[in-house]
Every structure is written in structure tokens, then in C-alpha cells.
Short mmCIF file of C-alpha atoms (C1' of nucleotides) in Angstrom, two decimals:
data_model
loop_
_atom_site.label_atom_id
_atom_site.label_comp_id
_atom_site.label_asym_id
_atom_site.label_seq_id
_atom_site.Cartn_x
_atom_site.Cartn_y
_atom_site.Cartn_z
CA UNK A 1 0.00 0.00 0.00
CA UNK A 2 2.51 2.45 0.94
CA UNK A 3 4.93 1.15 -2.73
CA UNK A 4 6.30 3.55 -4.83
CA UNK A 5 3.60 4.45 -7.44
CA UNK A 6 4.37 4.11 -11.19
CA UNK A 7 6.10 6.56 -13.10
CA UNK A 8 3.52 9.25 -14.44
CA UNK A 9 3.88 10.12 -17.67
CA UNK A 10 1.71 12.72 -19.54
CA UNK A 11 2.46 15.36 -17.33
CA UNK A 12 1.83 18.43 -19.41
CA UNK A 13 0.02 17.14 -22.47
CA UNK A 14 -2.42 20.92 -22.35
CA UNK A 15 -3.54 22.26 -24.97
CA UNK A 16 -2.62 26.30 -25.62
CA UNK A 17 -4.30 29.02 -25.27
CA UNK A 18 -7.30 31.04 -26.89
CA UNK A 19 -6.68 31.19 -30.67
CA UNK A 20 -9.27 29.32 -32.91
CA UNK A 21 -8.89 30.14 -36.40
CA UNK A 22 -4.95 30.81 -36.46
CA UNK A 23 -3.22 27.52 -34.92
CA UNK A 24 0.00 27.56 -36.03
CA UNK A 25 0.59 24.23 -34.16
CA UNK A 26 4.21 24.67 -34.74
CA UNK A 27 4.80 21.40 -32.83
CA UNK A 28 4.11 17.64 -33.05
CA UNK A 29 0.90 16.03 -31.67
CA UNK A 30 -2.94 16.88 -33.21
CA UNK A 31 -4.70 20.06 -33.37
CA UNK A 32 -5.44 21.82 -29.94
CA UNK A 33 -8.71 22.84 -29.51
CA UNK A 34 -10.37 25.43 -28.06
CA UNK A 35 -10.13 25.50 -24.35
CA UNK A 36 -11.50 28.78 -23.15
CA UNK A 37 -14.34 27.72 -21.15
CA UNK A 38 -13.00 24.87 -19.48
CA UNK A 39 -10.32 27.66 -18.48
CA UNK A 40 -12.46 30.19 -17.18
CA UNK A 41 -13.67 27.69 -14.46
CA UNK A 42 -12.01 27.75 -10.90
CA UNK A 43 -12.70 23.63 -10.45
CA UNK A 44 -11.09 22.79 -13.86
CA UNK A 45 -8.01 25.01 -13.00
CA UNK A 46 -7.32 23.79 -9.38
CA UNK A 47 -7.66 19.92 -10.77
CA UNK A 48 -4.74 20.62 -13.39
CA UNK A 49 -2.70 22.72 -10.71
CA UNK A 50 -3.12 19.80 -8.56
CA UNK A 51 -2.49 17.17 -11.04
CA UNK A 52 0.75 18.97 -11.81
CA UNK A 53 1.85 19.15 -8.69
CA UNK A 54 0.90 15.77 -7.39
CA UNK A 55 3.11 14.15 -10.41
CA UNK A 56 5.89 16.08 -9.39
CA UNK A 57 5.09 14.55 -5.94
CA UNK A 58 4.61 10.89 -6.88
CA UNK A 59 8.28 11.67 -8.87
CA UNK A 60 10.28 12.72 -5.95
CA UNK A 61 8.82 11.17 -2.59
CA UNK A 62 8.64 7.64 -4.53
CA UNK A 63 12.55 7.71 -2.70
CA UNK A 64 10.76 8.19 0.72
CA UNK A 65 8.03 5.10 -0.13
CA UNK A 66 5.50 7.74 0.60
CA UNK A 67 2.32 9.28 -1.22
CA UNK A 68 0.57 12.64 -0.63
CA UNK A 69 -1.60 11.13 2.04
CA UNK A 70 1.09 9.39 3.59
CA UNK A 71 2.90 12.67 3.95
CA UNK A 72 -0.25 14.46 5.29
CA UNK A 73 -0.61 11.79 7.98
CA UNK A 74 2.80 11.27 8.96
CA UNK A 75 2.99 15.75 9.18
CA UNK A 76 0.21 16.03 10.72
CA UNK A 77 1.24 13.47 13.78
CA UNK A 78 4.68 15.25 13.81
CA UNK A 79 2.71 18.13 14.90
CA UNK A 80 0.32 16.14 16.44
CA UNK A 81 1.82 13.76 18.59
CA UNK A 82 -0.73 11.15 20.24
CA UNK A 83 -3.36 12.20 17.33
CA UNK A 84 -5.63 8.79 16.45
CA UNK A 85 -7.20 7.45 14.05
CA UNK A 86 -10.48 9.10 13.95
CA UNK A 87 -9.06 12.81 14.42
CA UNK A 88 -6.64 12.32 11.40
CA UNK A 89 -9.66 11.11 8.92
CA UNK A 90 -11.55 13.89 10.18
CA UNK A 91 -9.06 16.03 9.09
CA UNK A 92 -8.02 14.69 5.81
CA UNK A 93 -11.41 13.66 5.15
CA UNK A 94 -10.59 10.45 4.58
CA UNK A 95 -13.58 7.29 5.55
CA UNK A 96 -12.41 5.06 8.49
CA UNK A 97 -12.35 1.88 6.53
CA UNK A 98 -9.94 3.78 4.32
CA UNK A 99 -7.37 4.40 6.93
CA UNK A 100 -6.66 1.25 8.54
CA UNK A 101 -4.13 -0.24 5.72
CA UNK A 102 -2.70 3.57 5.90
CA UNK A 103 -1.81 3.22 9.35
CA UNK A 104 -0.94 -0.54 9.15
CA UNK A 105 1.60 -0.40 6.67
CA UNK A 106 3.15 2.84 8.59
CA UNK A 107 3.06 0.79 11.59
CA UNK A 108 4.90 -2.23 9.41
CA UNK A 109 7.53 0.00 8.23
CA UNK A 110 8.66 0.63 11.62
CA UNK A 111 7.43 4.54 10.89
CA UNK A 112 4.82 5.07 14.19
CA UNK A 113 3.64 3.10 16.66
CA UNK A 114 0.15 2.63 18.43
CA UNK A 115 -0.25 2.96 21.83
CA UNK A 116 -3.57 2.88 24.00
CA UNK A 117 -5.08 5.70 24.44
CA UNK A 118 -5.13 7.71 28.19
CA UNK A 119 -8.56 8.49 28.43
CA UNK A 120 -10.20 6.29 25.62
CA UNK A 121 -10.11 2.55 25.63
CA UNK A 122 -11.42 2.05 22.71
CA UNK A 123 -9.00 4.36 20.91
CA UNK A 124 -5.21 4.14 20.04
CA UNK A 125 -2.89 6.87 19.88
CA UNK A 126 -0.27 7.43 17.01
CA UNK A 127 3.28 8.59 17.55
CA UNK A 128 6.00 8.38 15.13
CA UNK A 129 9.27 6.44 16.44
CA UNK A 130 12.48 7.67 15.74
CA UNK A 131 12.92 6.34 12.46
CA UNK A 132 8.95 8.13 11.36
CA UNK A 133 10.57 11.31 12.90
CA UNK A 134 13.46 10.91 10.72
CA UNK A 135 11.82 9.97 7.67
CA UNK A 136 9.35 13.14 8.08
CA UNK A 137 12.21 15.78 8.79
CA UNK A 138 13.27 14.83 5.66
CA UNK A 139 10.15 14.33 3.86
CA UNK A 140 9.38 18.02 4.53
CA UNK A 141 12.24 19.57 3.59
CA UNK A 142 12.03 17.61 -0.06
CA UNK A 143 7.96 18.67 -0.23
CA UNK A 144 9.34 22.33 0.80
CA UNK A 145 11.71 22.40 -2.37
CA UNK A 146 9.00 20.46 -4.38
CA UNK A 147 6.46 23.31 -3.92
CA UNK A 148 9.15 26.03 -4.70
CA UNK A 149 10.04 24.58 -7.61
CA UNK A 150 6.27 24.00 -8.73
CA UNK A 151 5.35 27.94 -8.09
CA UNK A 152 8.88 28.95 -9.34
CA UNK A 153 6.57 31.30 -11.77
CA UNK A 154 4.86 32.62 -8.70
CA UNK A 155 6.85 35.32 -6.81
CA UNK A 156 6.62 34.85 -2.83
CA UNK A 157 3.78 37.08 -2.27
CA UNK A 158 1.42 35.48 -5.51
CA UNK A 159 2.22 32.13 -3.70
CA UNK A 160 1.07 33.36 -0.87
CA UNK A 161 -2.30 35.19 -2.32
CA UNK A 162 -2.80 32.02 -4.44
CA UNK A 163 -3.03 29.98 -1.14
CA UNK A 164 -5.56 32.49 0.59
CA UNK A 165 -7.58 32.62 -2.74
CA UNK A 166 -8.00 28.65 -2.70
CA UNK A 167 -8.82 28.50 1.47
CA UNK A 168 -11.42 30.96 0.92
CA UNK A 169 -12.95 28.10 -1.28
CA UNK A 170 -12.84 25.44 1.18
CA UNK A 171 -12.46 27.04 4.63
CA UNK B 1 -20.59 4.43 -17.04
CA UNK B 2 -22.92 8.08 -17.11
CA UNK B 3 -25.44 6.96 -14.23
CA UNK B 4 -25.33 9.44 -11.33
CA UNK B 5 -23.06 9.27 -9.04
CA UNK B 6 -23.56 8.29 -5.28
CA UNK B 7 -24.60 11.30 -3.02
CA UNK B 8 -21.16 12.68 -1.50
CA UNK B 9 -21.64 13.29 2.20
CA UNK B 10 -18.38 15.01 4.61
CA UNK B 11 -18.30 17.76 2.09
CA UNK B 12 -16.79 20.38 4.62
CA UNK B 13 -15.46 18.48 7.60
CA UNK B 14 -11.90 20.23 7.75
CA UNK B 15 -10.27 21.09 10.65
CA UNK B 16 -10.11 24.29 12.16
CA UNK B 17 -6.93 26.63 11.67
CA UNK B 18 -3.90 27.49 13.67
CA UNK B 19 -4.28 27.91 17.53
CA UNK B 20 -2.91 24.66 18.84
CA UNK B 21 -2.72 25.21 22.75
CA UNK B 22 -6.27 26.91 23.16
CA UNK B 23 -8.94 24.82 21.08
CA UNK B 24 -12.48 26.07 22.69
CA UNK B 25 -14.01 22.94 20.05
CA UNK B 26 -17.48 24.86 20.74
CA UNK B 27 -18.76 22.26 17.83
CA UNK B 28 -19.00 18.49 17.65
CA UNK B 29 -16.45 16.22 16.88
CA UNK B 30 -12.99 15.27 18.15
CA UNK B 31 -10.27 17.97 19.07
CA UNK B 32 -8.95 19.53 15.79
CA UNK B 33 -5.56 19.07 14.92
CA UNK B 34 -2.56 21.90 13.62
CA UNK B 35 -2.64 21.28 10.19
CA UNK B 36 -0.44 24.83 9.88
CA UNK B 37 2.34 22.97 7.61
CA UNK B 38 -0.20 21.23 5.47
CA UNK B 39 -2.19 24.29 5.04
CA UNK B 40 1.00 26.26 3.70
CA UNK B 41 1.35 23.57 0.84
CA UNK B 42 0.07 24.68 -2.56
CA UNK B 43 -0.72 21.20 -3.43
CA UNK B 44 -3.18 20.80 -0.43
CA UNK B 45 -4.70 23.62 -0.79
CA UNK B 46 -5.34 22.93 -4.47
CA UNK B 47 -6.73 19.58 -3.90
CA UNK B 48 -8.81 20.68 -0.99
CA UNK B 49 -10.64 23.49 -2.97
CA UNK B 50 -10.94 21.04 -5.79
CA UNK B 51 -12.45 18.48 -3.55
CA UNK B 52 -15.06 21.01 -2.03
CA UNK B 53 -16.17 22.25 -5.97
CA UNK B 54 -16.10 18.58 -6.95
CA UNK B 55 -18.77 17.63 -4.21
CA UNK B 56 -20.84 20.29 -5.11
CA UNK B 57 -21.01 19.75 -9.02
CA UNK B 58 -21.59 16.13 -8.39
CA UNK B 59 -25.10 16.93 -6.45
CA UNK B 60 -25.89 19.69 -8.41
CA UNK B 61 -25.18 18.03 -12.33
CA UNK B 62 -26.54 14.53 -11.49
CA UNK B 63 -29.62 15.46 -12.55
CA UNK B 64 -28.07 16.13 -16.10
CA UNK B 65 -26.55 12.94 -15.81
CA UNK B 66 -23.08 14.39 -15.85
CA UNK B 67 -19.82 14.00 -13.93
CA UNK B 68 -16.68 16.59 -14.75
CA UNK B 69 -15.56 14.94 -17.44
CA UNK B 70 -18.82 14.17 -18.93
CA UNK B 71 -19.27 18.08 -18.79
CA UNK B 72 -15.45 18.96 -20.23
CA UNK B 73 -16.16 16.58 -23.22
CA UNK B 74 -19.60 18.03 -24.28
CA UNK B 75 -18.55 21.53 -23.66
CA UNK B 76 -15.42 21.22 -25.56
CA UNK B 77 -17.23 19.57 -28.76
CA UNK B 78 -19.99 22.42 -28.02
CA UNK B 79 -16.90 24.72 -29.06
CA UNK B 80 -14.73 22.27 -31.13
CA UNK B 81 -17.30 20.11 -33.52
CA UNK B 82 -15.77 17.22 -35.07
CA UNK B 83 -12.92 17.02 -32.62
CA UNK B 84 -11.53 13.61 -32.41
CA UNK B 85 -10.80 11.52 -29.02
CA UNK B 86 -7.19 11.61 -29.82
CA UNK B 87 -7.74 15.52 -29.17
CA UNK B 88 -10.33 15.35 -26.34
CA UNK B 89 -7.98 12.82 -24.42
CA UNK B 90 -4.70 14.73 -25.11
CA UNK B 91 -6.79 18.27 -24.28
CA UNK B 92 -8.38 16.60 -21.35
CA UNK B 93 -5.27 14.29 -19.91
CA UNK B 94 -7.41 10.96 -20.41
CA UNK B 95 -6.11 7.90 -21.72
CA UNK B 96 -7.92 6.42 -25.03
CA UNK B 97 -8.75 3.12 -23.33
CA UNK B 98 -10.37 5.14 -20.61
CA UNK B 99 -12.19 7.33 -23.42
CA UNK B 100 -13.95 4.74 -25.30
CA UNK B 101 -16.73 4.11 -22.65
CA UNK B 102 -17.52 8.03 -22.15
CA UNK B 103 -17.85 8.64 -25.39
CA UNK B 104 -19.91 5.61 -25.81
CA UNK B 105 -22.16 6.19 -23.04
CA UNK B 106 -22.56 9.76 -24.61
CA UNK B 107 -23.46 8.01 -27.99
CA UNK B 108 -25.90 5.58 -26.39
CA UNK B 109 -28.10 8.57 -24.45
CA UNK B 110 -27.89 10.63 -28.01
CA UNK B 111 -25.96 13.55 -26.89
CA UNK B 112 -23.24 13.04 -29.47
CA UNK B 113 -22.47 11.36 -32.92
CA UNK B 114 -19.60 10.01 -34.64
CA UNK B 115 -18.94 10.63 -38.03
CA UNK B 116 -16.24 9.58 -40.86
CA UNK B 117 -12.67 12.00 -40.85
CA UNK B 118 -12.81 13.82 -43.72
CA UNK B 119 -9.13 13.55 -43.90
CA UNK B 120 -8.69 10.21 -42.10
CA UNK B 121 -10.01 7.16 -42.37
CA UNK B 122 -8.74 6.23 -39.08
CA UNK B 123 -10.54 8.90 -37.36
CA UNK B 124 -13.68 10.11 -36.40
CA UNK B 125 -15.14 13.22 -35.80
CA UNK B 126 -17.62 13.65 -32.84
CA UNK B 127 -20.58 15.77 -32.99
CA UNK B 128 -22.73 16.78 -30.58
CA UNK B 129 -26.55 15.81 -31.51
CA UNK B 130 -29.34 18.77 -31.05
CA UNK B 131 -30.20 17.02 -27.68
CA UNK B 132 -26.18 17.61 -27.18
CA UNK B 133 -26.50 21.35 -27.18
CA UNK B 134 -29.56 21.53 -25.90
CA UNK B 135 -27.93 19.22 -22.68
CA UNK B 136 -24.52 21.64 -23.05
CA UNK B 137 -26.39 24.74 -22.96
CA UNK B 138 -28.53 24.04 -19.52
CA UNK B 139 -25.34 22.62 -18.37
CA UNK B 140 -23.04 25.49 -18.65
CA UNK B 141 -25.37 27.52 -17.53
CA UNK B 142 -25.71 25.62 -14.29
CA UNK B 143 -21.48 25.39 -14.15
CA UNK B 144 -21.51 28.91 -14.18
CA UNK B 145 -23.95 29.01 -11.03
CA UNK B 146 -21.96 26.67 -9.69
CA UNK B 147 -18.50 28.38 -10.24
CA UNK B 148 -20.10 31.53 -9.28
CA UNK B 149 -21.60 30.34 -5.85
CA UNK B 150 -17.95 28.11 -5.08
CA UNK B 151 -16.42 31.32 -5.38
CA UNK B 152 -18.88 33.43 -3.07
CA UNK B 153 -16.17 34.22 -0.96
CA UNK B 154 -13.84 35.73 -3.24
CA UNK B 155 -14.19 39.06 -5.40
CA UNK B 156 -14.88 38.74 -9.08
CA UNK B 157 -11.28 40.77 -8.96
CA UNK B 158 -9.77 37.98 -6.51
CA UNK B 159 -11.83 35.24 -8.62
CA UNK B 160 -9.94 36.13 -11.82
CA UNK B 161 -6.48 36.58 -10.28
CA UNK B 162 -6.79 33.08 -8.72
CA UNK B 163 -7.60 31.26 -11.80
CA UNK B 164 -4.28 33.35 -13.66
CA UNK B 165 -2.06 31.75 -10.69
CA UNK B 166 -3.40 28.41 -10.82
CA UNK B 167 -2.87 28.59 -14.75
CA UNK B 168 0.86 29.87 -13.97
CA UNK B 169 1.54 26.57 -11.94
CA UNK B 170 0.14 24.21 -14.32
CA UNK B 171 0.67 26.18 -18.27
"C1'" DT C 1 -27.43 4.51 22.35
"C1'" DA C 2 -23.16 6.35 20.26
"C1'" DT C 3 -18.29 5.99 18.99
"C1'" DT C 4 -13.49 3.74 17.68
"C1'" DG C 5 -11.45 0.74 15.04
"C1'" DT C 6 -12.05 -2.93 11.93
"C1'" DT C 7 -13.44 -6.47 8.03
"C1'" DA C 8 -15.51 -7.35 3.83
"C1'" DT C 9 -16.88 -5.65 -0.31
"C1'" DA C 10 -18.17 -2.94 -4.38
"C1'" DC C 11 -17.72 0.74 -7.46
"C1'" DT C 12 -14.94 4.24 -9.76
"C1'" DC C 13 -10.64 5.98 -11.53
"C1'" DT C 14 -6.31 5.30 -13.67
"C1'" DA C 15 -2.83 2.65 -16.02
"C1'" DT C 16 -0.54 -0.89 -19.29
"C1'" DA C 17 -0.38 -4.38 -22.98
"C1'" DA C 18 -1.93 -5.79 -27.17
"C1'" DC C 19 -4.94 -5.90 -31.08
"C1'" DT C 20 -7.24 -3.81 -35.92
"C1'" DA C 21 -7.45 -0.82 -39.39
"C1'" DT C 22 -5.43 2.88 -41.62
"C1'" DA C 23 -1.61 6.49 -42.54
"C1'" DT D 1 6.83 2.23 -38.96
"C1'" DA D 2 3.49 5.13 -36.64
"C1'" DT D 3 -1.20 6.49 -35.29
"C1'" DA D 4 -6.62 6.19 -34.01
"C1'" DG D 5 -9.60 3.55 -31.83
"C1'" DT D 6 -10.52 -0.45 -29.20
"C1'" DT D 7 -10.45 -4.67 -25.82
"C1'" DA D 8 -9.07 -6.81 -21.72
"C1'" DT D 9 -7.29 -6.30 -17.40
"C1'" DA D 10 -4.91 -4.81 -13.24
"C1'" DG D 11 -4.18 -1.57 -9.58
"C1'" DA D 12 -5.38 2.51 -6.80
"C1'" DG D 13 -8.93 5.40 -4.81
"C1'" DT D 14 -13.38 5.88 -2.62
"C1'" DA D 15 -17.75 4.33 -0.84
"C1'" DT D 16 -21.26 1.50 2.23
"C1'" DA D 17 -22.77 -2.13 5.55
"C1'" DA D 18 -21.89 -4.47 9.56
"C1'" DC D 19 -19.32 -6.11 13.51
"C1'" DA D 20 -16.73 -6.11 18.47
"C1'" DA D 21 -15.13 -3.42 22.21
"C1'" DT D 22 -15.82 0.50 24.81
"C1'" DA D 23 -18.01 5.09 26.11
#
DNA sequence: TATTGTTATACTCTATAACTATA
DNA sequence: TATAGTTATAGAGTATAACAATA
């Protein structure tokens, strides 16, 4: 569950811009159509941003064994030490049934461990052992450079703006 | 392959933002977690705001029958008649084996035809049927109610600015 | 009665290999 | 030899129902 995925390919297969009638299409591949709408829609935009960006992802953390959720969850109990199961799918919005392999292969790799829970017998708190904690300082320092070189057209403060634009969509 | 999809429930169950040591949790639920480094992270942020749009066009389109890329096909032959599926699936990022039911559920319902290549014999050109643009003009119409009520929060200044950034990470 | 974690399962999405007809 | 469309199929992602242990 937690293997490297396979290499993505078609990474930037869009089609250009808003000119109908004059398409040069000075290189290879088929005509490009026209795209306009699809463009002018804030959904369609954030998919291929995120698409983008979670190839570039699936390229570079395949190293660390570790996919965008893996990262989130393994962050998040960095920061949230003790956090359990049912406060992490909250968060990520991921279903219950979902998250058991998640954890179990984590837990496999030697990356957290489970312990019971203080005040909650039926729950199990998550911590990373020294080898998660390890593998997440580093993980965020190559996610870090990963995002800087996917808004390298952005300049600090439109990276910024871009992020507040997008929370002010789902917050 | 075009039947509605499922009702998507946990549409908005994110976490709170950034005060870690005093969490009043006034709501229901387990204590929120900081999700401060995930929340800095392009990537997450695009997803996230995807996700949230994504819920909301599936309940709002199912009555037209119509997931995303139901909609991105019909509205791009709307405004490209007689594009092929080589051009739809390299415009759209979709692999052919993965196009051949769409377009054939689309053919089944009578929303689109397909029609000898003038040029190539290998081809063929899709065309939407008059039920097509009858279906592709209610359902841009409701996209654009859609897009416009996603984006409630944002100015139609702010609105515009975020789709040029998004384009900036992924053209 | 409600919640945490879990199993089993099904449906959707995405990907590869290989075929045919044509260029 | 390369390309357009297709078939079969495998893997990943996402969803629901139902259960045991505990609150």
C-alpha cells in the first residue's frame, strides 16, 4: 500500500491558449482545440494545478516510499503527537475503513507506533518512532523544495495570495 | 458508465486553523488538529478546494446525468465540432482506453455522434446531436452558477487573479 | 445509544499491454 | 513504422454495511 507508485507520464500534455482560427501548431501532436471555457472555471483550473503538482510529488517522494496522504498523515502526527485514528480522517477527510491499511503499513515500516489511548479505551494513539521522525524531517524539507520549484513562476507574495484565494474556497 | 453518481456526504469536515494550545471545540467532533504545515502547501490547498467544488457539481449536475468529465467533453465539442478523441484525451489528460466508454455512453443517451474523418479514415469526428446542445447549454449555464456560488467568498477581482495563478503553476 | 477501530466488499478511476485498421 | 480507436485487465482510490469493544 505504501509502494512507490508508477512513473507518471503525460504530465503536461495541455492544450494552448485562446486562438481558434490561427493555430499555427508549430509542434508535433494533433490540433489543440479550443479551451477557453474549461479555463475560465475555478474547479477545472485547481484539478490541473493539482495534477501537476501531485506528479511532481509521486516523482520525488517515490525515494521516501510515501504518497501525498502518507505525507499528510505522517505531518500532521509530527505536529500532532498522540493524534488517532479518527481525528486524522476527520481532518483529511478520509472514511475510516480507508485508513486502517494507511496506518498498518506505517506501523509495518517501523514509521509510528500505536499505543492505548489515556482516556479512551477504545481508541489508540499514534506517535511516530524515531525512524517516522526521521523519515518526516526529511520528507518536509524535499515537499518544501518540491512546492518552490512547482510555483517557481509565482513570486513569494502570488504564492502566498494564491493559497488564501484557494482556502477561501474550502475554509 | 454516465449513471449518477452516489450522493457525496463530509463535504466540509476540515479542521479548524492554527491555535494549537487553546482549542475552545465549541462544535462536535474530536479535538482539531494543527494542520499549519499542510495548510501552507500549494498542493493541499489545491486539492482541498478542488475536492469542495467537486462535491458540489456532483449533487448539483446529477440530474443532467453528468460527472466533470462528462461536462469537459460536451462543452469542448460544443466549441470544437468534429474534434476527435485523440484531441479530447490529449486536451483533457485521459487515456484512449479510458475514453472509449464516455464517449460511448454519450453516444448511447444521443448527446453526441460520430462521423467519418474527412481527412482520415482512421478517425472520427464527434458531434454533438441537437439534444447535445440543448444538454450543453442548460449545463453550462448551471457550471456557471456553480462556479459563481464556489467562489462566493472571493471578489470577481480575486476570482480572476486566482484562476491566472493556478494557470501559472500548471501552463 | 453512540463511537473507535475494523473487516468485507463494491464501485470508480487510472494505467498498461496488445490488437485492428489505416496512414 | 506510426497512429486512431478499441479490448481486456490490473491496480489505486473511494464508498457502504456491519461487527466487536468500549463510552
Amino acid at each position: 500500500m505504501a509502494t512507490a507508485p508508477r512513473p507518471r507520464k503525460r504530465a503536461a500534455s495541455l492544450a494552448s491558449p485562446a486562438h481558434t482560427t490561427t493555430a499555427p501548431n508549430g509542434s508535433a501532436g494533433p490540433e489543440p482545440l479550443d479551451t477557453r471555457v474549461l479555463e475560465g472555471l475555478v474547479g477545472y483550473n485547481a484539478r490541473r494545478a493539482y495534477l501537476v503538482i501531485s506528479a511532481t510529488f509521486a516523482e520525488r517522494m517515490a525515494v521516501y516510499g510515501m504518497k501525498p496522504v502518507d505525507f499528510s498523515v505522517l505531518s500532521l502526527l509530527e505536529h500532532n503527537p498522540g493524534a488517532t485514528s479518527r481525528q486524522l480522517c476527520a481532518t483529511l477527510d478520509i472514511l475510516p475503513p480507508n485508513f486502517v491499511n494507511i496506518v498498518a503499513d506505517m506501523d509495518r515500516r517501523g514509521l509510528i507506533e500505536r499505543r492505548p489511548h489515556p482516556h479512551d479505551r477504545r481508541a489508540l494513539g499514534l506517535h511516530l518512532t524515531p525512524a517516522g521522525h526521521q523519515l518526516v524531517a526529511q520528507a518536509e524539507e524535499a515537499v518544501i523544495q518540491l512546492e518552490q520549484d512547482a510555483s517557481a513562476r509565482l513570486t513569494e507574495r502570488e504564492r502566498d495570495t494564491l493559497i488564501r484565494l484557494l482556502q477561501k474556497i474550502y475554509l
